[in-house]
Coordinates of C-alpha atoms in Angstrom, one line a residue:
M1 CA -11.0 4.9 -42.2
G2 CA -10.2 3.4 -45.2
K3 CA -10.7 2.7 -49.0
E4 CA -12.5 -0.7 -49.2
L5 CA -10.4 -2.5 -52.0
I6 CA -11.2 -5.5 -53.7
C7 CA -11.1 -9.0 -52.2
D8 CA -9.1 -12.0 -53.6
P9 CA -9.5 -15.1 -52.6
A10 CA -6.2 -15.7 -54.1
E11 CA -4.5 -13.6 -52.3
L12 CA -5.6 -14.6 -49.0
R13 CA -3.9 -18.0 -49.3
T14 CA -1.3 -16.4 -49.4
L15 CA -1.2 -15.7 -46.0
F16 CA 0.0 -18.0 -43.3
L17 CA -3.2 -17.9 -41.4
F18 CA -5.0 -18.6 -44.2
E19 CA -2.8 -21.3 -46.0
K20 CA -4.9 -24.1 -44.9
L21 CA -8.3 -22.8 -45.6
D22 CA -10.2 -24.3 -48.4
D23 CA -12.3 -22.6 -51.5
E24 CA -16.1 -22.3 -49.9
Q25 CA -14.0 -20.9 -46.5
L26 CA -11.5 -18.3 -48.1
A27 CA -15.3 -17.4 -50.5
W28 CA -17.2 -16.9 -47.3
L29 CA -13.9 -15.2 -46.0
C30 CA -14.6 -12.7 -48.2
A31 CA -17.6 -12.1 -48.4
D32 CA -17.6 -11.0 -44.7
G33 CA -14.8 -9.4 -44.4
R34 CA -13.0 -6.8 -46.4
I35 CA -10.5 -5.5 -48.1
E36 CA -8.9 -1.6 -47.1
R37 CA -6.4 0.4 -47.5
I38 CA -5.7 2.8 -44.4
E39 CA -3.0 5.9 -44.9
P40 CA -0.2 6.8 -41.4
G41 CA -2.2 7.7 -38.5
P42 CA -4.1 5.5 -35.9
V43 CA -6.0 3.1 -36.7
Y44 CA -7.6 1.9 -33.3
R45 CA -6.5 3.3 -29.2
E46 CA -6.4 1.5 -26.3
G47 CA -9.4 1.4 -24.1
D48 CA -12.0 1.5 -27.7
P49 CA -14.0 -1.4 -27.7
A50 CA -13.3 -3.9 -30.1
T51 CA -14.6 -3.7 -33.6
C52 CA -12.4 -5.1 -35.5
F53 CA -9.8 -7.7 -36.1
Y54 CA -6.7 -6.8 -38.6
V55 CA -4.7 -8.7 -40.8
L56 CA -1.7 -7.4 -42.6
M57 CA -1.2 -7.6 -46.0
D58 CA 1.8 -5.1 -46.8
G59 CA 2.7 -1.1 -45.3
E60 CA 3.5 -1.5 -41.7
V61 CA 2.2 -1.3 -38.3
R62 CA 3.4 0.0 -34.8
L63 CA 1.5 -1.6 -31.4
T64 CA 1.4 0.7 -28.4
K65 CA 0.3 -0.1 -25.2
L66 CA 0.3 3.1 -22.0
S67 CA 2.6 2.6 -19.4
G68 CA 2.9 5.2 -16.6
G69 CA 0.6 7.3 -19.3
Q70 CA 2.4 7.5 -22.1
E71 CA 2.6 5.3 -25.0
I72 CA 4.9 2.9 -25.3
E73 CA 5.8 1.1 -28.9
M74 CA 5.6 -2.8 -28.6
I75 CA 6.0 -4.5 -31.5
R76 CA 6.9 -2.4 -35.2
T77 CA 6.2 -5.1 -37.7
D78 CA 5.5 -5.4 -41.8
H79 CA 5.7 -8.9 -42.1
R80 CA 2.8 -10.0 -43.7
G81 CA 0.1 -12.0 -41.6
S82 CA 0.3 -10.0 -39.1
Y83 CA -2.6 -9.1 -37.2
A84 CA -3.8 -7.1 -33.8
G85 CA -7.8 -6.1 -32.9
A86 CA -9.8 -8.2 -31.9
W87 CA -8.6 -12.0 -31.8
A88 CA -9.8 -12.1 -28.9
A89 CA -14.2 -12.1 -30.1
Y90 CA -14.9 -15.6 -30.0
L91 CA -14.0 -15.6 -25.5
G92 CA -17.9 -13.7 -26.0
E93 CA -18.8 -11.6 -23.7
R94 CA -16.6 -13.5 -20.3
A95 CA -13.5 -12.0 -22.0
D96 CA -12.7 -8.5 -21.6
Q97 CA -13.5 -6.6 -25.4
H98 CA -11.8 -4.5 -26.0
Y99 CA -8.5 -3.0 -27.4
G100 CA -5.3 -4.3 -25.6
G101 CA -3.2 -1.3 -26.8
S102 CA -3.7 0.9 -29.6
M103 CA -3.0 -0.1 -33.6
Y104 CA -0.9 2.6 -35.7
V105 CA 0.0 2.3 -39.9
T106 CA 3.3 3.8 -40.2
R107 CA 2.7 3.9 -43.7
P108 CA 0.6 3.1 -46.6
S109 CA -1.4 0.0 -46.3
R110 CA -3.4 -2.9 -46.6
F111 CA -5.3 -4.9 -44.5
F112 CA -8.1 -7.7 -44.5
V113 CA -10.7 -6.7 -41.8
V114 CA -12.8 -8.7 -40.4
D115 CA -15.5 -7.1 -37.8
A116 CA -15.9 -9.1 -34.9
T117 CA -18.8 -10.7 -34.4
T118 CA -17.8 -12.1 -38.4
F119 CA -14.8 -13.9 -36.6
S120 CA -16.2 -15.3 -33.6
R121 CA -18.9 -16.9 -35.6
M122 CA -15.4 -18.1 -37.7
M123 CA -13.3 -19.2 -35.1
H124 CA -17.2 -21.6 -33.7
E125 CA -18.5 -22.8 -37.1
W126 CA -15.3 -24.4 -38.2
F127 CA -12.3 -24.3 -35.7
P128 CA -14.1 -26.0 -32.4
M129 CA -12.5 -28.1 -30.9
A130 CA -9.3 -25.3 -31.1
V131 CA -12.0 -22.4 -29.9
H132 CA -12.4 -25.1 -27.1
L133 CA -9.3 -25.8 -25.6
L134 CA -8.5 -22.0 -26.8
E135 CA -11.5 -21.2 -23.6
G136 CA -9.6 -24.0 -21.1
V137 CA -6.5 -22.4 -21.4
F138 CA -7.7 -19.0 -21.5
F139 CA -10.5 -19.3 -18.0
G140 CA -8.9 -22.2 -16.9
Q141 CA -5.4 -19.7 -16.5
R142 CA -7.1 -17.0 -15.3
N143 CA -10.0 -19.0 -12.3
S144 CA -6.4 -20.3 -11.1
N145 CA -4.7 -16.7 -11.8
A146 CA -8.1 -15.5 -9.0
R147 CA -7.1 -18.4 -6.8
I148 CA -4.4 -18.3 -5.9
A149 CA -4.3 -14.6 -5.9
Q150 CA -7.5 -15.1 -3.1
R151 CA -4.2 -17.0 -1.1
E152 CA -2.1 -15.2 -1.1
R153 CA -4.1 -12.5 0.0
L154 CA -5.5 -14.6 2.3
L155 CA -1.7 -15.2 4.0
A156 CA -1.1 -11.6 3.7
L157 CA -3.4 -11.4 6.0
G158 CA -3.0 -13.8 8.6
S159 CA 0.3 -11.7 8.8
L160 CA -0.7 -8.5 9.3
S161 CA -3.7 -9.7 11.3
A162 CA -0.8 -11.1 13.6
G163 CA 1.2 -7.9 13.1
L164 CA -2.5 -6.3 14.4
T165 CA -2.6 -8.1 17.4
H166 CA 0.7 -7.8 18.4
E167 CA 0.3 -4.6 17.9
L168 CA -2.9 -3.8 19.9
N169 CA -2.3 -6.2 22.7
N170 CA 1.5 -3.9 23.8
P171 CA -1.1 -0.6 24.4
A172 CA -4.5 -2.8 25.9
A173 CA -2.6 -4.5 28.1
A174 CA -0.3 -1.3 29.5
A175 CA -3.5 0.6 29.2
V176 CA -4.8 -2.6 32.3
R177 CA -1.9 -2.2 34.6
A178 CA -1.8 1.4 34.4
T179 CA -6.1 1.4 35.4
S180 CA -4.9 -1.2 38.1
G181 CA -2.4 1.0 39.7
L182 CA -4.6 4.2 39.4
R183 CA -7.1 2.5 41.8
D184 CA -3.9 1.4 44.2
R185 CA -3.2 5.2 43.5
I186 CA -6.5 6.7 44.2
A187 CA -6.6 4.2 47.6
G188 CA -4.2 6.0 48.6
M189 CA -5.5 9.4 48.1
R190 CA -8.6 8.4 50.2
H191 CA -6.1 6.9 52.7
K192 CA -4.4 10.6 53.5
L193 CA -7.7 13.0 53.0
A194 CA -8.9 11.3 56.1
M195 CA -5.6 12.8 57.8
M196 CA -6.2 15.8 56.6
A197 CA -10.1 16.0 57.9
Q198 CA -8.9 14.7 61.6
G199 CA -7.1 18.3 61.6
K200 CA -3.8 18.0 61.1
F201 CA -3.1 20.8 58.1
D202 CA -4.5 24.7 59.9
T203 CA -6.7 26.2 57.1
A204 CA -4.2 28.0 55.6
S205 CA -1.6 24.9 55.8
L206 CA -4.3 23.1 53.4
E207 CA -5.2 25.7 51.1
A208 CA -1.9 26.3 50.2
L209 CA -0.8 21.7 50.2
V210 CA -4.2 22.0 47.2
R211 CA -2.5 24.7 45.2
L212 CA 0.6 23.3 45.0
Q213 CA -1.2 20.3 44.1
E214 CA -2.7 22.1 41.6
E215 CA 0.1 23.3 40.3
A216 CA 1.0 20.0 40.3
A217 CA -0.3 17.8 38.0
A218 CA -0.4 20.9 35.8
Q219 CA 3.1 20.5 35.6
V220 CA 3.0 16.7 34.4
A221 CA 1.2 17.6 31.2
K222 CA 4.4 19.8 30.5
A223 CA 7.6 17.9 32.4
P224 CA 10.8 18.5 30.0
E225 CA 12.1 15.6 28.1
L226 CA 15.6 14.5 30.3
T227 CA 18.2 11.9 29.3
P228 CA 19.2 9.7 31.0
I229 CA 21.7 10.9 32.8
E230 CA 19.7 14.2 33.4
A231 CA 17.5 12.3 35.2
A232 CA 19.6 10.1 37.1
D233 CA 21.6 13.0 38.3
R234 CA 18.0 14.8 39.3
E235 CA 16.5 11.2 41.2
D236 CA 19.7 11.5 42.9
L237 CA 19.5 14.9 43.9
L238 CA 15.6 14.4 44.6
G239 CA 16.4 11.2 46.9
E240 CA 18.7 13.1 49.4
W241 CA 16.8 15.6 49.5
L242 CA 13.8 13.1 51.1
D243 CA 16.4 11.7 53.6
R244 CA 17.5 14.5 54.8
H245 CA 13.7 15.3 55.6
G246 CA 13.5 12.1 57.1
I247 CA 11.0 10.7 54.7
A248 CA 11.1 6.6 54.2
D249 CA 12.0 4.8 50.5
G250 CA 12.4 8.9 49.0
W251 CA 14.5 7.3 46.4
D252 CA 11.2 5.4 45.9
L253 CA 9.2 8.9 45.6
A254 CA 12.2 10.9 43.8
P255 CA 12.0 9.0 40.4
N256 CA 8.1 10.8 40.4
F257 CA 8.4 13.6 41.1
V258 CA 11.9 14.1 38.3
Q259 CA 9.6 12.8 35.6
A260 CA 6.1 15.3 36.3
G261 CA 9.8 17.9 35.9
F262 CA 10.3 18.8 39.4
D263 CA 13.5 19.3 41.7
A264 CA 14.5 20.2 45.0
D265 CA 12.9 23.7 44.6
W266 CA 10.6 23.0 44.1
L267 CA 10.4 20.7 47.2
D268 CA 11.2 23.2 48.8
R269 CA 8.5 25.7 48.3
V270 CA 6.0 22.7 49.5
A271 CA 8.5 22.3 52.8
A272 CA 8.1 26.4 54.1
T273 CA 4.4 25.9 53.1
L274 CA 3.9 23.0 55.9
E275 CA 7.3 24.7 58.3
D276 CA 4.9 24.4 61.9
C277 CA 4.3 21.1 61.2
T278 CA 5.2 17.9 62.3
P279 CA 7.8 16.0 60.4
Q280 CA 4.4 13.0 59.7
V281 CA 2.2 16.2 58.4
L282 CA 5.1 16.8 55.3
E283 CA 6.2 13.2 55.3
G284 CA 1.9 13.0 54.3
A285 CA 2.5 16.6 52.3
I286 CA 5.1 14.9 50.1
R287 CA 2.9 11.5 49.6
W288 CA -0.2 13.1 49.0
L289 CA 1.7 14.8 46.0
N290 CA 2.8 11.8 44.8
Y291 CA -0.2 10.2 44.3
T292 CA -1.4 13.7 43.0
I293 CA 1.6 12.9 40.2
E294 CA 1.0 9.1 40.1
T295 CA -2.6 9.7 38.9
E296 CA -2.2 12.3 36.2
L297 CA 0.9 10.0 35.1
L298 CA -0.9 7.1 35.0
M299 CA -4.6 8.4 33.0
N300 CA -1.4 10.0 30.6
E301 CA -0.7 6.5 30.2
I302 CA -4.3 5.3 30.0
A303 CA -5.3 8.2 27.5
D304 CA -2.1 7.6 25.5
S305 CA -3.0 3.4 25.6
T306 CA -6.8 4.2 24.0
T307 CA -4.9 7.0 21.7
R308 CA -3.0 4.3 20.0
I309 CA -5.2 1.6 20.7
S310 CA -7.6 4.2 18.4
T311 CA -5.3 4.6 15.9
L312 CA -4.6 1.1 15.0
V313 CA -6.9 0.4 14.5
G314 CA -7.8 3.4 12.1
A315 CA -5.1 2.3 10.1
A316 CA -6.8 -0.8 9.7
K317 CA -9.3 0.6 9.3
Q318 CA -8.0 2.7 6.8
Y319 CA -5.5 -0.7 5.8
S320 CA -8.9 -2.7 4.2
Q321 CA -10.8 0.5 3.1
M322 CA -14.6 -1.0 5.0
D323 CA -16.9 1.0 4.3
R324 CA -15.7 2.3 1.4
A325 CA -16.3 1.9 -2.5
P326 CA -13.6 -0.3 -4.2
F327 CA -13.1 2.7 -6.4
Q328 CA -12.6 5.9 -4.8
V329 CA -10.3 9.0 -5.1
V330 CA -7.8 8.7 -2.4
D331 CA -4.7 11.2 -0.8
L332 CA -2.0 7.9 -1.7
H333 CA -0.3 9.5 1.4
E334 CA -2.7 7.7 3.0
L335 CA -3.1 4.6 2.0
I336 CA 1.2 4.0 2.9
D337 CA 0.7 5.5 5.9
S338 CA -1.4 2.8 6.5
T339 CA 0.3 -0.3 5.0
L340 CA 2.9 0.5 7.4
V341 CA 1.8 0.7 10.6
M342 CA -0.1 -2.7 9.8
L343 CA 3.9 -3.8 9.4
N344 CA 5.4 -2.1 11.8
R345 CA 6.6 -5.1 13.5
K346 CA 6.9 -6.7 11.1
I347 CA 9.6 -3.4 9.5
G348 CA 11.1 -3.5 12.8
D349 CA 13.2 -1.4 15.0
S350 CA 16.6 -1.8 13.3
I351 CA 15.3 -0.2 10.3
E352 CA 14.8 3.6 9.1
V353 CA 12.5 4.7 7.9
V354 CA 12.2 7.9 6.1
K355 CA 9.2 9.1 3.9
D356 CA 9.9 11.8 1.7
Y357 CA 6.2 13.3 -0.2
D358 CA 5.6 15.2 -2.1
R359 CA 2.2 17.2 -0.1
A360 CA 1.1 18.4 -3.3
L361 CA 0.4 14.9 -5.1
P362 CA -2.8 15.3 -5.8
P363 CA -6.1 12.5 -4.4
V364 CA -6.0 9.4 -6.9
P365 CA -8.6 7.8 -8.8
C366 CA -7.6 4.4 -7.6
Y367 CA -8.9 0.5 -6.1
A368 CA -7.6 1.1 -2.9
A369 CA -7.3 -1.5 -1.0
E370 CA -6.2 -3.1 -4.0
L371 CA -2.7 -0.9 -4.4
N372 CA -3.1 -1.7 -0.2
Q373 CA -1.5 -5.0 -0.9
V374 CA 1.0 -3.8 -3.8
W375 CA 2.5 -1.4 -1.5
T376 CA 2.3 -4.2 1.2
N377 CA 3.9 -6.9 -1.2
L378 CA 6.8 -4.4 -1.9
I379 CA 7.9 -3.2 1.7
D380 CA 7.1 -6.5 2.7
N381 CA 10.0 -7.5 0.1
A382 CA 12.2 -4.5 0.8
V383 CA 12.1 -5.3 4.7
Y384 CA 13.2 -8.7 4.1
A385 CA 16.4 -8.0 1.9
M386 CA 17.4 -5.8 4.3
D387 CA 16.9 -8.8 6.4
G388 CA 16.5 -7.1 9.6
S389 CA 18.2 -3.7 9.3
G390 CA 18.8 -0.8 7.2
T391 CA 16.7 2.7 4.9
L392 CA 13.2 2.0 4.0
T393 CA 12.5 5.3 1.8
I394 CA 9.3 6.4 0.9
R395 CA 8.8 9.0 -1.7
T396 CA 6.1 10.3 -4.1
R397 CA 6.0 12.8 -6.6
H398 CA 3.7 14.9 -9.5
D399 CA 5.0 12.9 -13.0
N400 CA 3.3 14.3 -15.5
D401 CA -0.4 13.1 -15.4
C402 CA 0.7 10.2 -13.4
A403 CA 1.8 10.0 -9.7
V404 CA 4.8 8.1 -8.5
V405 CA 5.2 6.2 -5.7
Q406 CA 9.0 4.6 -4.9
I407 CA 10.1 1.6 -3.0
N408 CA 13.6 1.6 -2.1
D409 CA 15.4 -0.1 0.7
S410 CA 19.8 -0.2 0.9
G411 CA 19.1 -4.3 0.8
P412 CA 22.5 -6.6 -1.8
G413 CA 20.1 -5.8 -4.3
V414 CA 17.8 -8.0 -6.8
P415 CA 20.3 -10.2 -8.8
T416 CA 21.3 -8.4 -12.7
E417 CA 19.7 -13.1 -14.0
V418 CA 16.5 -12.2 -12.2
R419 CA 15.6 -9.1 -12.7
D420 CA 14.6 -9.7 -16.1
R421 CA 12.0 -12.5 -14.2
I422 CA 11.3 -10.9 -11.1
F423 CA 7.6 -10.0 -11.8
E424 CA 6.7 -13.9 -13.1
P425 CA 4.3 -16.3 -11.4
F426 CA 5.4 -18.2 -9.0
F427 CA 8.8 -17.5 -9.2
T428 CA 10.7 -16.3 -6.3
T429 CA 13.9 -15.5 -4.7
K430 CA 13.0 -16.6 -1.1
P431 CA 14.1 -20.2 0.1
V432 CA 11.5 -22.8 0.2
G433 CA 8.6 -22.1 2.3
E434 CA 8.6 -18.3 3.2
G435 CA 7.5 -17.5 -0.8
T436 CA 4.4 -18.1 -3.1
G437 CA 6.9 -15.3 -6.0
L438 CA 3.0 -14.9 -6.6
G439 CA 3.5 -10.7 -4.1
L440 CA 5.0 -9.4 -7.3
D441 CA 3.1 -10.7 -9.8
I442 CA -0.5 -9.2 -7.9
S443 CA 1.0 -6.0 -7.5
F444 CA 2.2 -5.8 -11.4
R445 CA -1.6 -7.1 -12.4
I446 CA -2.8 -4.5 -10.3
V447 CA -0.8 -1.7 -11.3
V448 CA -0.5 -2.1 -15.2
N449 CA -3.7 -3.8 -16.3
K450 CA -6.3 -2.6 -13.3
H451 CA -5.3 0.6 -13.1
R452 CA -3.3 1.8 -15.9
G453 CA 0.1 2.3 -14.8
D454 CA 3.3 0.5 -14.5
I455 CA 5.8 -0.9 -12.2
R456 CA 10.0 -1.2 -12.4
L457 CA 12.3 -2.4 -10.7
E458 CA 15.7 0.0 -10.1
S459 CA 18.9 -2.6 -8.4
R460 CA 22.0 -2.0 -7.7
P461 CA 24.4 -3.6 -4.3
G462 CA 22.4 -1.5 -1.6
D463 CA 19.8 0.6 -3.3
T464 CA 16.9 -1.2 -4.7
T465 CA 14.0 1.0 -5.8
F466 CA 10.5 0.1 -6.9
T467 CA 8.7 2.6 -8.8
V468 CA 4.6 2.9 -9.1
W469 CA 2.7 5.1 -11.9
L470 CA -1.0 5.7 -10.9
P471 CA -3.2 8.1 -13.2
L472 CA -4.0 10.8 -12.0
H473 CA -7.5 10.8 -14.3
R474 CA -9.6 8.4 -15.2
E475 CA -13.3 7.6 -15.2
E476 CA -14.4 4.7 -13.3
D477 CA -16.1 2.3 -15.6
E478 CA -12.7 2.3 -18.0
P479 CA -11.9 -1.0 -18.4
A480 CA -9.7 -2.5 -16.7
N481 CA -8.9 -6.2 -15.6
L482 CA -6.2 -7.9 -13.5
E483 CA -5.6 -10.5 -16.6
S484 CA -3.2 -10.7 -19.0
T485 CA -4.0 -8.3 -22.0
G486 CA -1.9 -8.4 -25.7
D487 CA -2.3 -8.3 -29.6
P488 CA 0.1 -11.3 -31.1
A489 CA 0.7 -8.6 -33.6

């Protein structure tokens, strides 16, 4: 990579990292380390195994991190003694031992270079107490973050399960009511069938009535949608028709015929079919047909309710990613839609949800269940910001080598003074008891650290957008974790 030069212990002592070392330690460094002259260009790449610890002696370096599939310059410095690379080697295998960013040399530069294993041994032999303290900070923070993140997930799960239970209860209760009503209607049909069996209908009339019954059953499935005013007008007309023909409680029967799409002309056909029959027979026939219509309507209601339950169960399974590998290639739209179903109760009827999906967006390699937590946090925050009414807009698009998801709300916006702190752990603008300040921190770490993507906020009154970039190409075994990484150069 670079040309190896002679190491001078006296020169090492001029660097702030080594100024307190004794002569024996400096000699040890020169014996086990090396001086390298490196020409302009890349020194190491983000994600490569961290094999060396670099200390700048003269020249200039540039450190970058991947964000949204692009390299973002984090630091550019010519400060002597700046360090980068395998600085966490002393933490051993318990920490991620890959470069957390990329380093470039901008002009010919000299470095003191120590192999990662040598640097680790040096730290443990010379500074055991410091190593213990650093390990305590590093692993203590990681364990705390993991436990807090787990608690945040449990809180979110409790809220979601309550909403899902409510959503499931409505169609389940509707199906129970419809089943009970269906049992009553079938009992009424058996009663009318017994009346027919007594010979009150001649063969021709009975055949015609059966045809009308089949027509009524078929019509229910294709009944037109009516406005409330149109439905009320038709019910008045049918109620008057039934009243003129001496059918008791005709005003109770009229709504069923209207809902099935029938009008007075159709009832005239029924009366014409039975013109030689008594009024009692006509009324029996009308009620027989009404039972048929009610039965079909109730069966439709049961079908709609059970379909709704199946949809909710499917959404919950998609949301939780049950029976699926943690890392997979998925359609982001399915994840977002399942999250919206899970949050449907919280979103409510006063918030308009607009989906602007790019259906040409290719599938994304990701940890799907954890991405669903990101969508949950962002959508929940957007709903909270709108305080019960507004517009929630979700957009997807393809940007270079990334999938982009934007979650926008029409709320009052994020105040300028808190935007820079929005992703900090425990920072929240919600009242005490309503926010933990963990949702956006967890979302940031899932997107940036685990998926090597990016998440940003843009906000002004009436227009707040969180934008998430996710790489479209990534292998499962690429290094990624939920802990913050970075080089202190």
